[in-house]
Amino acid sequence: MNIRLPYSLQTVPAAVQAIPQSFQQATPRLRLLLGILGVLLALALVWYLVGLLTPVPTPHVPAAPVRVGHAIRKTVVISERTIGTVIANATVQVTSRVEGELVSASFKEGDVVHKGDVLFQLDPRPFQAALEQAVGSQTRDQATLVSDRKDAIRYTTLAKQGASSQQQADQAVAAAKAMAATVVSDKAAVDAARLNLVYSRILSPVDGKTGPILIQPGNLVTADAANPLVVITQIQPVKISFFLPQSDLPQIQARMAQNKMAVTIQVQGPGGKTLTAPVDFIGNAVDNRTGTVELRATFANADNTLVPGQLADASVTLSEIDNAVVVPRDAVNLGPASSYVYVVDGNSKAQMKRVTTLYDDGNQAAISGAVKPGDKVVIEGQLRLVQGTKVNIKKSLPGAPQQQAPVGAQ
C-alpha cells in the first residue's frame, strides 16, 4: 500500500540529516535527549498514520418523530366572519294626539301588545261634551238651512211676479247658501269632535314589546308632547346589522345578483342557536372612516331569541373553491421564499413541497402546488426536519400539550 505522506512529514529525514556535525559529537546526555525526542516523533508519526488508515464510523441518526395529516380534495367555502348587532324592525314612541288627563294604562310594563290594542285612556268626558255640542249646532243649523231655502224660493217667485224686489230675492238666496256652508262646517266640527273622542283611547300602532311607562296616570298630557307615554319595540321580525370590508364588495354584489347572499349567526352565550337568513339590504355608501359597508338580514324571531341591541357572531359566504386540495392548517409553513409543506413519501422520508395558500379558515387551508390528495403531510415536528429526513409517525409527540387533532390528523 502506497501512502502519500504530508509534505511536512516527508521533510523530516532531510531535517535529521541536516543536523550539524557538532550535534553528532555531542555529550552522551544530549544524545540521550535527542534519542528520546526521535522516539516521540516516531510514535507521533505512527499515531497519525493509524488515524488515517482507520475508517471513521458514521453516527446513527434516529428518525424524527412527527405527526401527520392527510391532504384531501373538497369544495372550500370562502366566508367572512364579523360581529352583528340585533336591531328592532320598528321602534315607535307613543304620544297623545289630544290634550287631556291620563286616567288609566291598559297594560303592564314589558307586555307584548298587538296593533290596535288599547294602551292608555284619557278622560273622555270633555271630548264627549264637545261632540254633543257640535252635533247640537249642526242640528240647529240644518233646521235654519231648511227655512232659508224656503225663503229663497219664496222671494225668488215673488220677484218674478213683481211682488218683491230682486234685492230681497238675492239676499234670501245668499242667506240659504251661507247656511248651507255653515252646515258643512258643522259636519266637519262633529267629525273632529268624534275623532278627538276616539283619540282619547290611545291604541298601539304596531305589534311589539312595551318598555316602561314614562308618564303615569293622573298626569295631564298634551298633544304631540316631546316625551312619549311609552316606547314600543317591534321584535318580530328583527334585523341583524353587520359590516364587511369594502374589498369584499365585488363578491358581495356577485352573490346578491345570484340570490345566494345569506348570513348565518351564532347567538352568543350557553345554548346559543344558529340561525340563517338571506341578506336583504346593502348600504348605499362605504363608511370612509372604517372602510366598511353595512349589510342587513331579517329574521322572523318567532321564539323571541333575538333581542334588540344583542351581539351575535355572523358568518357570510362570499364564494367557493371547487375541487380544492385541503390540508390541516398546521401543515403549512412559512419560508423565506414561499410557503411549503413536508410530505412523507413511501420511504418514510420528509420531502419539502412548495405550495401557495388559496384560503385559510383557521382550521384548514386550501392550497395549490405539488401536494396531491391522499399525501401524508407533517402537522407537528417540522422543526426537526430538512429535505430527506427520516421520520417516525407518532400519534402524539412527547411533551406536547393534549389538544383536539385537526381534521385528517393521525
C-alpha positions as MATLAB code, in Angstrom:
seq = 'MNIRLPYSLQTVPAAVQAIPQSFQQATPRLRLLLGILGVLLALALVWYLVGLLTPVPTPHVPAAPVRVGHAIRKTVVISERTIGTVIANATVQVTSRVEGELVSASFKEGDVVHKGDVLFQLDPRPFQAALEQAVGSQTRDQATLVSDRKDAIRYTTLAKQGASSQQQADQAVAAAKAMAATVVSDKAAVDAARLNLVYSRILSPVDGKTGPILIQPGNLVTADAANPLVVITQIQPVKISFFLPQSDLPQIQARMAQNKMAVTIQVQGPGGKTLTAPVDFIGNAVDNRTGTVELRATFANADNTLVPGQLADASVTLSEIDNAVVVPRDAVNLGPASSYVYVVDGNSKAQMKRVTTLYDDGNQAAISGAVKPGDKVVIEGQLRLVQGTKVNIKKSLPGAPQQQAPVGAQ';
ca = [
       0.000    0.000    0.000;
       1.411    3.348   -1.049;
       0.791    6.085    1.465;
       1.489    9.635    0.471;
       2.797   11.469    3.491;
       2.113   15.119    4.055;
       4.843   17.444    2.893;
       5.848   18.318    6.434;
       6.467   14.638    7.262;
       8.404   13.976    4.037;
      10.945   16.617    5.059;
      11.649   15.011    8.467;
      14.581   12.717    7.253;
      16.249   15.635    5.445;
      15.941   17.708    8.581;
      17.546   14.938   10.590;
      20.390   14.699    8.044;
      20.855   18.416    8.300;
      21.690   18.214   11.979;
      25.044   19.891   12.351;
      28.058   17.649   12.771;
      28.632   19.241   16.124;
      25.395   17.597   17.448;
      26.698   14.156   16.399;
      29.732   14.871   18.542;
      27.566   15.949   21.496;
      27.845   14.598   25.004;
      26.117   11.286   25.936;
      23.422   13.164   27.903;
      22.489   15.265   24.889;
      22.439   12.200   22.712;
      20.007   10.560   25.129;
      17.677   13.539   24.898;
      17.860   13.505   21.149;
      17.105    9.791   21.105;
      14.031   10.277   23.281;
      12.854   13.093   21.012;
      13.316   10.844   17.973;
      11.266    8.078   19.584;
       8.461   10.544   20.393;
       8.450   11.798   16.844;
       8.304    8.211   15.556;
       5.351    7.433   17.863;
       3.524   10.567   16.710;
       4.081    9.551   13.109;
       2.722    6.060   13.757;
      -0.340    7.506   15.595;
      -1.036    9.840   12.685;
      -0.747    7.012   10.131;
      -3.077    4.784   12.180;
      -5.640    7.630   12.270;
      -5.506    7.965    8.501;
      -5.965    4.250    7.923;
      -8.799    3.749   10.462;
     -12.302    4.437    8.921;
     -14.481    6.943   10.838;
     -17.806    5.291   11.799;
     -20.956    7.122   10.603;
     -23.069    8.217   13.618;
     -26.579    6.742   13.842;
     -29.245    9.436   13.411;
     -32.644    8.346   14.793;
     -35.805    9.020   12.775;
     -37.536   12.298   13.702;
     -40.894   11.795   15.456;
     -43.730   13.620   13.701;
     -47.499   13.731   13.492;
     -49.158   13.748   10.101;
     -52.472   14.576    8.476;
     -53.836   13.823    5.038;
     -54.425   16.059    2.056;
     -57.974   15.761    0.756;
     -59.939   17.194   -2.150;
     -63.175   19.036   -1.498;
     -65.114   22.231   -2.194;
     -63.978   25.041    0.087;
     -66.415   27.740    1.147;
     -64.824   31.189    1.449;
     -66.588   33.143    4.170;
     -66.164   36.340    6.141;
     -66.715   36.475    9.893;
     -67.756   39.524   11.874;
     -69.936   40.654   14.776;
     -73.570   41.521   14.059;
     -75.960   43.648   16.108;
     -79.662   42.917   16.507;
     -81.790   45.955   15.721;
     -85.553   46.352   16.044;
     -87.606   46.234   12.880;
     -89.512   49.284   14.165;
     -89.367   51.464   17.268;
     -92.391   53.679   17.994;
     -92.688   56.450   20.561;
     -96.339   56.554   21.572;
     -97.705   60.068   22.250;
    -101.184   61.528   22.643;
    -102.899   63.320   19.753;
    -105.148   65.316   22.081;
    -104.776   67.062   25.405;
    -106.372   65.597   28.489;
    -105.951   63.859   31.803;
    -104.425   60.368   31.643;
    -106.752   58.180   33.695;
    -105.527   54.608   33.070;
    -102.996   52.304   31.391;
    -104.289   49.024   29.991;
    -101.004   47.064   30.006;
     -98.091   46.175   32.225;
     -94.597   47.332   31.525;
     -92.818   44.816   29.316;
     -96.013   43.302   27.903;
     -96.199   42.212   24.290;
     -99.010   44.156   22.636;
    -100.615   43.977   19.204;
    -101.611   46.643   16.746;
    -104.939   48.189   17.817;
    -104.702   47.211   21.490;
    -105.754   49.951   23.948;
    -102.706   51.287   25.780;
    -103.965   54.391   27.610;
    -107.277   56.082   28.306;
    -107.683   59.828   28.640;
    -110.682   61.313   30.452;
    -113.349   61.069   27.684;
    -115.939   63.414   29.238;
    -114.627   66.699   27.765;
    -114.453   65.099   24.327;
    -117.948   63.637   24.676;
    -119.333   67.031   25.665;
    -117.598   68.716   22.738;
    -119.081   66.122   20.397;
    -122.597   66.672   21.715;
    -122.184   70.431   21.387;
    -121.052   70.050   17.782;
    -123.963   67.766   16.996;
    -126.383   70.285   18.527;
    -125.002   73.146   16.447;
    -125.240   71.016   13.333;
    -128.863   70.130   14.037;
    -129.783   73.772   14.643;
    -128.087   74.983   11.506;
    -129.649   72.238    9.411;
    -133.109   73.448   10.555;
    -132.179   77.036    9.750;
    -130.959   75.906    6.322;
    -134.356   74.364    5.549;
    -136.082   77.675    6.449;
    -133.626   79.767    4.461;
    -134.028   77.607    1.370;
    -137.794   78.026    1.539;
    -137.395   81.793    1.901;
    -135.114   81.843   -1.105;
    -137.689   80.000   -3.229;
    -140.485   82.288   -1.971;
    -138.695   85.574   -2.629;
    -137.472   84.404   -5.993;
    -141.082   83.638   -7.047;
    -142.368   86.980   -5.767;
    -139.621   88.823   -7.552;
    -140.609   87.190  -10.823;
    -144.242   88.292  -10.208;
    -143.144   91.819   -9.347;
    -144.498   91.474   -5.796;
    -140.997   91.754   -4.276;
    -137.770   93.358   -5.170;
    -134.970   91.431   -6.771;
    -132.669   92.535   -3.940;
    -134.753   90.719   -1.375;
    -134.719   87.626   -3.532;
    -130.924   87.766   -3.882;
    -130.478   88.237   -0.116;
    -132.669   85.201    0.588;
    -130.702   83.065   -1.846;
    -127.386   84.236   -0.343;
    -128.604   83.518    3.176;
    -129.563   79.972    2.143;
    -126.128   79.367    0.600;
    -124.351   80.765    3.660;
    -126.330   78.491    5.917;
    -125.525   75.503    3.703;
    -121.827   76.302    4.158;
    -122.363   76.583    7.898;
    -123.958   73.148    7.941;
    -120.917   71.720    6.109;
    -118.666   73.371    8.707;
    -120.840   71.932   11.480;
    -120.423   68.455    9.990;
    -116.631   68.883    9.999;
    -116.781   70.036   13.624;
    -118.811   66.949   14.527;
    -116.305   64.703   12.761;
    -113.383   66.393   14.564;
    -115.115   66.088   17.927;
    -115.888   62.442   17.284;
    -112.254   61.843   16.215;
    -110.966   63.535   19.374;
    -113.198   61.230   21.391;
    -111.626   58.270   19.580;
    -108.155   59.702   20.233;
    -108.897   59.737   23.954;
    -108.262   55.991   23.712;
    -104.579   55.623   22.761;
    -104.009   52.455   20.708;
    -100.865   50.534   19.852;
     -99.695   51.383   16.300;
     -97.599   48.185   15.888;
     -97.052   44.713   17.274;
     -94.220   44.795   19.752;
     -92.939   44.807   23.288;
     -93.567   47.740   25.584;
     -90.955   49.482   27.628;
     -91.504   51.317   30.919;
     -94.469   53.669   31.279;
     -92.893   57.125   31.105;
     -95.969   59.182   32.138;
     -98.141   57.723   34.870;
    -101.966   58.006   35.067;
    -103.146   61.193   36.796;
    -100.908   63.472   34.756;
    -102.174   65.960   32.208;
    -100.766   65.123   28.791;
    -100.542   67.414   25.801;
    -100.867   66.678   22.133;
     -97.635   65.612   20.398;
     -95.538   66.133   23.537;
     -91.760   65.764   23.342;
     -91.789   62.992   25.950;
     -93.631   59.815   24.859;
     -96.014   57.885   27.067;
     -94.259   54.599   26.244;
     -91.862   53.192   23.639;
     -92.849   50.044   21.742;
     -90.161   47.951   20.042;
     -91.127   45.536   17.296;
     -89.222   42.279   17.885;
     -90.993   40.017   15.389;
     -89.279   40.246   12.973;
     -85.882   41.757   13.826;
     -82.889   42.674   11.719;
     -79.199   41.825   12.028;
     -76.833   44.642   11.068;
     -73.177   43.866   10.327;
     -70.286   45.393    8.403;
     -67.849   43.880    5.885;
     -64.673   45.341    4.320;
     -65.123   47.260    1.085;
     -62.685   44.826   -0.567;
     -65.458   42.208   -0.389;
     -67.894   44.346   -2.419;
     -67.308   42.589   -5.802;
     -68.000   39.185   -4.253;
     -70.983   40.550   -2.316;
     -72.531   42.054   -5.429;
     -71.935   38.854   -7.406;
     -73.628   36.736   -4.715;
     -76.549   39.185   -4.487;
     -77.025   39.004   -8.253;
     -77.313   35.212   -7.931;
     -79.660   35.463   -4.904;
     -77.159   33.423   -2.909;
     -76.178   36.013   -0.305;
     -77.079   34.761    3.170;
     -75.816   35.287    6.703;
     -75.529   32.707    9.463;
     -75.467   33.959   13.035;
     -74.434   32.197   16.208;
     -76.164   33.633   19.250;
     -73.584   34.160   21.966;
     -73.885   32.523   25.359;
     -74.647   28.986   26.577;
     -77.128   27.181   24.365;
     -76.896   29.840   21.660;
     -78.752   28.947   18.482;
     -77.523   29.024   14.895;
     -79.837   30.923   12.548;
     -79.655   31.673    8.812;
     -81.452   34.295    6.723;
     -80.926   35.925    3.300;
     -79.243   39.317    3.153;
     -81.902   41.828    2.053;
     -80.055   45.130    2.385;
     -76.672   46.533    1.345;
     -75.719   50.046    2.343;
     -75.634   52.671   -0.390;
     -72.252   54.046    0.705;
     -68.940   52.892    2.169;
     -68.060   54.360    5.549;
     -64.857   56.279    4.770;
     -63.823   56.150    8.434;
     -63.756   52.361    8.655;
     -63.692   51.278    5.004;
     -66.700   49.018    5.543;
     -70.199   48.676    4.107;
     -73.325   47.777    6.091;
     -75.447   44.712    5.350;
     -78.701   43.598    6.980;
     -80.786   40.452    7.145;
     -84.291   39.921    8.556;
     -85.066   37.101   10.997;
     -88.605   36.042   11.937;
     -87.617   35.645   15.618;
     -90.748   33.627   16.361;
     -89.396   32.461   19.734;
     -88.012   35.886   20.739;
     -84.464   34.514   20.841;
     -83.042   37.747   19.474;
     -83.310   40.970   21.452;
     -82.523   44.439   20.038;
     -79.005   45.504   20.957;
     -77.796   41.918   21.296;
     -74.486   40.879   19.691;
     -74.144   37.757   17.545;
     -71.308   36.106   15.607;
     -72.098   36.480   11.907;
     -70.658   34.476    9.014;
     -71.251   35.297    5.344;
     -70.372   33.028    2.418;
     -68.669   35.059   -0.317;
     -67.521   32.413   -2.821;
     -66.435   28.783   -3.230;
     -63.326   26.974   -4.488;
     -64.335   23.762   -6.263;
     -62.156   20.633   -6.041;
     -59.521   22.292   -3.888;
     -56.655   20.391   -2.230;
     -57.105   20.902    1.519;
     -54.606   20.187    4.297;
     -54.662   20.896    8.043;
     -53.604   24.474    8.669;
     -50.655   23.360   10.851;
     -49.106   21.603    7.865;
     -48.373   24.876    6.050;
     -45.058   26.505    6.978;
     -43.776   29.939    6.016;
     -40.395   30.015    4.294;
     -38.232   32.923    3.119;
     -39.327   32.478   -0.495;
     -42.723   30.804   -0.255;
     -44.897   28.571    1.879;
     -44.065   24.884    1.977;
     -45.380   21.551    3.242;
     -43.435   18.454    4.321;
     -44.829   15.335    2.638;
     -43.888   11.871    3.932;
     -43.010    9.609    0.991;
     -43.128    5.813    0.718;
     -39.654    5.531    2.314;
     -40.783    7.442    5.419;
     -38.697   10.448    4.410;
     -39.781   14.061    4.545;
     -39.969   15.826    1.183;
     -40.366   19.599    1.063;
     -43.092   20.774   -1.337;
     -43.647   24.428   -2.173;
     -47.303   25.483   -2.062;
     -49.495   28.580   -2.368;
     -52.255   29.152    0.175;
     -55.561   29.939   -1.548;
     -57.691   30.228    1.592;
     -57.176   29.650    5.310;
     -60.156   29.405    7.682;
     -58.049   28.901   10.810;
     -58.542   25.126   10.803;
     -57.850   24.015    7.247;
     -56.003   25.562    4.325;
     -56.794   25.237    0.633;
     -53.504   25.096   -1.280;
     -52.099   24.738   -4.779;
     -48.766   23.138   -5.619;
     -47.129   19.711   -5.710;
     -49.261   18.213   -2.908;
     -51.827   15.647   -4.072;
     -54.957   14.298   -2.354;
     -54.012   11.393   -0.114;
     -50.489   12.653    0.648;
     -49.337   12.470    4.254;
     -48.386   15.950    5.390;
     -46.475   16.708    8.588;
     -48.540   18.778   11.048;
     -46.246   18.586   14.077;
     -42.485   18.164   14.416;
     -41.420   20.218   11.384;
     -38.576   21.882   13.322;
     -36.681   18.573   13.308;
     -36.921   18.155    9.551;
     -34.890   19.015    6.475;
     -35.183   17.665    2.973;
     -34.908   13.850    3.081;
     -35.052   13.443    6.884;
     -36.184   10.009    8.039;
     -39.396   10.306   10.046;
     -41.266    8.185   12.543;
     -45.016    8.836   12.547;
     -46.466    9.162   16.055;
     -49.998    9.702   17.309;
     -48.709   12.280   19.750;
     -45.291   13.731   20.470;
     -43.667   13.536   23.928;
     -44.158   16.671   25.966;
     -46.722   18.138   23.553;
     -49.927   19.532   25.103;
     -53.005   17.435   24.518;
     -55.399   19.136   22.131;
     -58.015   18.251   19.604;
     -56.370   16.897   16.466;
     -57.001   18.679   13.161;
     -59.218   17.017   10.594;
     -57.339   14.187    8.897;
     -54.573   14.031   11.527;
     -53.076   10.856   12.932;
];
